[in-house]
Coordinates of C-alpha atoms in Angstrom, one line a residue:
Chain A
M1 CA 23.1 42.6 -7.9
E2 CA 19.6 43.9 -7.5
T3 CA 18.7 44.3 -3.8
K4 CA 16.1 47.0 -4.0
D5 CA 13.0 44.9 -3.7
T6 CA 14.6 42.0 -1.9
P7 CA 13.4 41.8 1.8
L8 CA 16.2 41.8 4.2
P9 CA 16.2 38.8 6.6
S10 CA 16.6 39.3 10.4
G11 CA 19.7 38.2 12.3
T12 CA 18.3 34.8 13.2
E13 CA 17.1 34.3 9.6
V14 CA 20.6 35.1 8.3
V15 CA 22.0 32.4 10.6
I16 CA 19.5 29.9 9.3
L17 CA 20.0 30.9 5.6
S18 CA 23.8 30.7 6.0
L19 CA 23.6 27.2 7.5
L20 CA 21.3 26.1 4.8
V21 CA 23.7 27.4 2.2
C22 CA 26.5 25.5 3.9
A23 CA 24.4 22.4 4.1
A24 CA 24.2 22.5 0.2
G25 CA 21.0 20.6 0.3
E26 CA 18.3 20.0 2.9
S27 CA 18.5 20.1 6.6
Y28 CA 16.1 19.8 9.5
G29 CA 15.7 22.0 12.6
L30 CA 17.6 20.1 15.2
N31 CA 20.5 19.7 12.7
L32 CA 20.5 23.5 12.2
V33 CA 20.5 24.1 16.0
K34 CA 23.4 21.7 16.6
R35 CA 25.5 23.4 13.8
S36 CA 24.7 26.9 14.9
D37 CA 27.0 27.0 18.0
G38 CA 24.2 28.2 20.2
R39 CA 23.0 31.0 17.9
L40 CA 19.7 29.1 17.3
K41 CA 17.4 27.9 20.1
R42 CA 15.5 24.7 20.0
G43 CA 12.3 26.4 21.2
T44 CA 12.2 29.0 18.5
V45 CA 13.9 27.6 15.4
Y46 CA 10.7 26.0 14.0
V47 CA 8.7 29.2 14.5
T48 CA 11.4 31.1 12.6
L49 CA 11.6 28.5 9.9
G50 CA 7.8 28.7 9.5
R51 CA 7.9 32.4 9.2
M52 CA 10.7 32.2 6.6
E53 CA 8.7 29.7 4.6
D54 CA 5.8 32.2 4.6
K55 CA 8.2 34.9 3.3
G56 CA 9.5 32.5 0.7
F57 CA 13.1 32.3 2.0
V58 CA 13.0 28.6 2.5
S59 CA 10.9 25.7 1.2
S60 CA 10.2 22.5 3.1
R61 CA 8.9 19.0 2.4
S62 CA 8.1 16.0 4.5
D63 CA 10.9 13.4 4.9
P64 CA 9.7 10.3 3.2
A65 CA 12.3 8.1 4.9
P66 CA 10.9 4.8 6.1
D67 CA 12.3 5.5 9.6
A68 CA 9.8 8.4 9.9
R69 CA 6.8 6.1 9.7
L70 CA 6.4 5.7 13.4
T71 CA 5.8 9.4 14.0
G72 CA 5.0 12.5 12.0
A73 CA 7.5 12.9 9.3
R74 CA 10.4 15.4 9.8
R75 CA 10.4 18.5 7.7
L76 CA 13.4 19.1 5.6
Y77 CA 14.2 22.7 4.7
R78 CA 15.9 24.0 1.7
I79 CA 17.0 27.6 0.8
T80 CA 15.1 29.1 -2.1
A81 CA 16.3 31.5 -4.8
L82 CA 14.7 34.4 -2.9
G83 CA 16.4 33.3 0.3
Q84 CA 19.8 33.3 -1.5
R85 CA 19.1 36.8 -2.9
A86 CA 18.0 38.0 0.5
L87 CA 21.1 36.6 2.2
A88 CA 23.3 38.2 -0.5
A89 CA 21.5 41.5 0.0
R90 CA 21.9 41.3 3.7
Q91 CA 25.6 40.5 3.4
L92 CA 26.0 43.4 1.0
A93 CA 24.2 45.8 3.3
T94 CA 26.4 44.7 6.2
A95 CA 29.5 45.2 4.1
H96 CA 28.4 48.7 3.1
L97 CA 27.7 49.5 6.7
A98 CA 31.1 48.3 7.8
E99 CA 32.7 50.2 5.0
G100 CA 30.9 53.4 6.2
F101 CA 32.1 53.0 9.7
V102 CA 35.7 52.5 8.6
R103 CA 35.5 55.7 6.6
Chain B
M1 CA 24.4 -12.4 35.8
T2 CA 27.0 -14.3 33.8
K3 CA 29.1 -12.7 31.2
T4 CA 29.4 -14.6 28.0
N5 CA 31.7 -13.4 25.2
G6 CA 31.0 -9.8 26.2
T7 CA 27.5 -9.8 24.7
A8 CA 24.1 -9.1 26.2
H9 CA 21.3 -11.6 26.1
V10 CA 18.0 -10.2 25.2
S11 CA 14.8 -11.7 24.1
I12 CA 12.8 -10.4 21.2
R13 CA 9.2 -11.2 20.7
Y14 CA 8.8 -11.6 17.0
D15 CA 6.3 -12.4 14.3
Y16 CA 7.0 -16.1 13.6
D17 CA 4.9 -16.2 10.5
N18 CA 7.1 -13.7 8.7
Y19 CA 10.5 -14.8 9.6
D20 CA 11.7 -18.2 10.6
V21 CA 14.8 -17.8 12.8
R22 CA 17.1 -20.7 13.6
R23 CA 19.5 -21.4 16.4
D24 CA 22.9 -19.8 15.9
E25 CA 21.7 -17.9 12.9
S26 CA 23.3 -14.4 12.6
V27 CA 20.9 -11.7 11.5
Q28 CA 21.2 -7.9 11.3
L29 CA 18.6 -6.1 13.2
S30 CA 17.4 -2.5 12.6
A31 CA 15.8 -0.8 15.5
V32 CA 13.7 2.3 14.8
S33 CA 12.8 4.6 17.7
S34 CA 9.5 6.3 17.8
S35 CA 11.3 9.6 17.0
G36 CA 12.5 8.1 13.8
S37 CA 16.2 7.6 14.8
S38 CA 17.6 4.2 14.2
F39 CA 20.4 1.9 14.9
T40 CA 21.5 -1.4 13.4
G41 CA 23.3 -4.2 15.1
D42 CA 24.4 -7.8 14.4
L43 CA 22.8 -10.4 16.6
T44 CA 23.0 -14.1 17.0
V45 CA 20.0 -16.3 17.7
R46 CA 20.6 -18.5 20.6
R47 CA 17.2 -20.0 21.4
S48 CA 13.8 -19.9 19.9
D49 CA 10.5 -21.3 21.2
G50 CA 8.4 -20.2 18.3
E51 CA 7.1 -17.1 20.1
H52 CA 10.3 -15.6 21.5
V53 CA 13.9 -15.7 20.4
A54 CA 16.9 -15.3 22.7
I55 CA 19.7 -13.4 21.1
E56 CA 23.1 -11.9 21.8
M57 CA 23.3 -8.2 21.0
K58 CA 26.4 -6.2 21.8
R59 CA 24.7 -2.9 21.8
L60 CA 23.0 -3.7 25.1
D61 CA 25.7 -5.6 26.9
R62 CA 26.8 -2.8 29.2
L63 CA 23.3 -2.4 30.6
V64 CA 22.5 -6.0 31.0
H65 CA 25.9 -6.9 32.5
S66 CA 25.8 -4.1 35.0
G67 CA 22.7 -5.8 36.4
E68 CA 20.4 -3.2 35.0
R69 CA 18.2 -5.5 33.0
G70 CA 15.2 -3.3 33.5
K71 CA 17.0 -0.4 31.8
A72 CA 18.0 -2.6 28.8
E73 CA 14.4 -3.7 28.6
A74 CA 13.2 -0.1 28.7
V75 CA 15.6 0.9 26.0
L76 CA 14.4 -2.0 23.9
K77 CA 10.8 -1.2 24.5
R78 CA 11.3 2.3 23.3
F79 CA 12.3 0.9 19.9
E80 CA 10.2 -0.8 17.4
L81 CA 12.4 -3.6 16.1
E82 CA 12.4 -4.2 12.4
Q83 CA 14.5 -6.8 10.8
R84 CA 15.3 -6.3 7.2
Y85 CA 13.5 -9.4 6.1
G86 CA 10.2 -8.8 7.9
F87 CA 11.3 -9.6 11.4
T88 CA 9.3 -7.2 13.7
G89 CA 8.5 -7.0 17.3
T90 CA 9.4 -5.4 20.6
G91 CA 12.2 -6.6 23.0
A92 CA 12.5 -7.7 26.5
A93 CA 15.8 -8.3 28.2
I94 CA 16.4 -11.7 29.8
D95 CA 19.3 -13.6 31.2
M96 CA 20.4 -16.4 28.9
D97 CA 21.2 -18.5 31.9
D98 CA 17.6 -18.4 32.8
E99 CA 16.1 -21.7 31.6
K100 CA 12.8 -20.1 30.9
V101 CA 12.1 -18.0 27.9
P102 CA 9.2 -15.6 28.8
A103 CA 5.8 -17.2 28.4
K104 CA 3.4 -16.2 25.7
S105 CA 1.1 -14.5 28.3
A106 CA 4.0 -12.6 30.1
P107 CA 2.8 -9.1 31.0
S108 CA 4.4 -6.4 29.0
R109 CA 5.2 -2.9 30.2
I110 CA 4.2 -0.2 27.8
V111 CA 6.4 2.8 27.9
V112 CA 4.7 6.0 26.5
A113 CA 7.0 8.2 24.6
P114 CA 7.5 11.7 26.2
G115 CA 5.4 14.3 24.5
T116 CA 2.6 11.9 23.6
A117 CA 0.1 13.6 25.9
L118 CA 1.1 17.0 24.5
L119 CA 0.6 15.8 20.9
K120 CA -2.9 14.7 21.9
T121 CA -3.7 18.0 23.5
L122 CA -2.3 20.3 20.8
P123 CA -5.1 19.8 18.2
Y124 CA -7.4 21.6 20.7
L125 CA -5.1 24.6 20.9
C126 CA -3.5 25.1 17.5
S127 CA -4.1 24.5 13.8
K128 CA -2.9 21.3 12.1
Q129 CA -0.3 23.2 10.1
V130 CA 1.2 24.8 13.2
I131 CA 1.3 21.4 15.0
E132 CA 3.0 19.7 12.0
R133 CA 5.4 22.6 11.3
V134 CA 6.4 23.6 14.8
F135 CA 5.3 21.4 17.7
A136 CA 5.6 18.0 16.2
Q137 CA 9.1 18.8 14.9
S138 CA 10.1 20.1 18.4
I139 CA 8.8 16.9 20.0
D140 CA 10.6 14.7 17.5
D141 CA 13.8 16.6 18.2
M142 CA 13.3 16.1 21.9
R143 CA 12.6 12.4 21.5
E144 CA 15.7 11.9 19.4
E145 CA 17.9 13.4 22.0
Y146 CA 16.1 11.8 24.9
Y147 CA 16.4 8.3 23.4
D148 CA 20.0 8.8 22.4
A149 CA 20.7 9.8 26.0
L150 CA 18.9 6.8 27.4
A151 CA 20.5 4.4 25.0
Q152 CA 23.9 5.7 26.3
D153 CA 22.6 5.1 29.8
R154 CA 22.9 8.9 30.6
N155 CA 19.7 9.2 32.6
F156 CA 20.6 12.7 34.0
L157 CA 21.1 14.0 30.4
A158 CA 17.8 12.4 29.4
W159 CA 16.1 14.2 32.3
C160 CA 17.9 17.5 31.2
V161 CA 16.6 17.0 27.7
L162 CA 13.1 16.7 29.0
A163 CA 13.4 19.8 31.2
R164 CA 15.0 21.8 28.4
F165 CA 12.1 20.7 26.1
W166 CA 9.4 22.0 28.5
L167 CA 11.2 25.3 29.0
G168 CA 11.7 25.6 25.2
L169 CA 8.1 24.8 24.7
F170 CA 7.1 27.9 26.7
N171 CA 9.3 30.0 24.4
T172 CA 7.8 28.4 21.3
F173 CA 4.2 29.1 22.6
V174 CA 5.0 32.7 23.3
L175 CA 6.8 33.3 20.0
Q176 CA 4.1 31.4 18.0
A177 CA 1.3 33.2 19.7
G178 CA 3.1 36.6 19.5
V179 CA 3.7 36.2 15.7
S180 CA 0.1 35.1 15.1
V181 CA -1.3 38.1 17.1
A182 CA 1.1 40.5 15.3
K183 CA 0.0 39.1 11.9
K184 CA -3.7 39.5 12.8
I185 CA -3.2 43.1 14.0
H186 CA -1.2 43.9 10.8
A187 CA -4.0 42.3 8.6
I188 CA -6.7 44.3 10.4
W189 CA -4.6 47.5 10.1
K190 CA -4.2 46.9 6.4
L191 CA -7.9 46.3 6.0
G192 CA -8.6 49.5 7.8
G193 CA -6.2 51.5 5.7
S194 CA -7.5 50.3 2.3

């Protein structure tokens, strides 16, 4: 696996990427916060998601559900191929680090 | 207030032109909150005067039967009601035993959703993209949890949701502003370096 040029995500970003991988589709911020067991905060999750979108780790779209017509539409987030590579690279780096400590 | 078959009696103002409801007709109602969350419930039409319809709706029976008609009304007013066949309107709780169905000109109490003032203020402080991506989403989340708490008659939890939102908003502001400033400094530094 090529990890050389893949940017490594931060701890919070890893949590979000892992949850999006588990979601196997799209998810919105509050859903991610509820599933994170307190690792994500309501006040910061959308800032982090916005930053991750700028980096290309996630993509988002407006929810076209008819229920959303009364307010601004919710944004649904999906992990991108770059996000998957970044997550894999981070997990690989963590594994190597752990291996180094064991030795 | 009299209990009848364990159901609440609420009145829903509706658009008579779009949907012709008849006495004892069962319909399914979809209620959509301003945060986008929704619930559906079966209701039975009990009385109609062409402008209002008195119905039974199990979802609100606990509030109405505990004598808290105002709360049931507040919950209903926080929902835009949308029947699948074009039945739309807002609700007001009444007692079925009352002989009078609310008059056409009955004053209505408008409940402003929490965060509305903030949404109006934000365009002066942030870009449209930041509002849509960050703040509008946070407000929608808060409203979803707030209305869910109110619908379950958990007023203290609803208050906690509001308090948590305002505290979280401070974090959001600090983080958003911090990231923006850091990005600007980085951009200037790169310009200077090249």
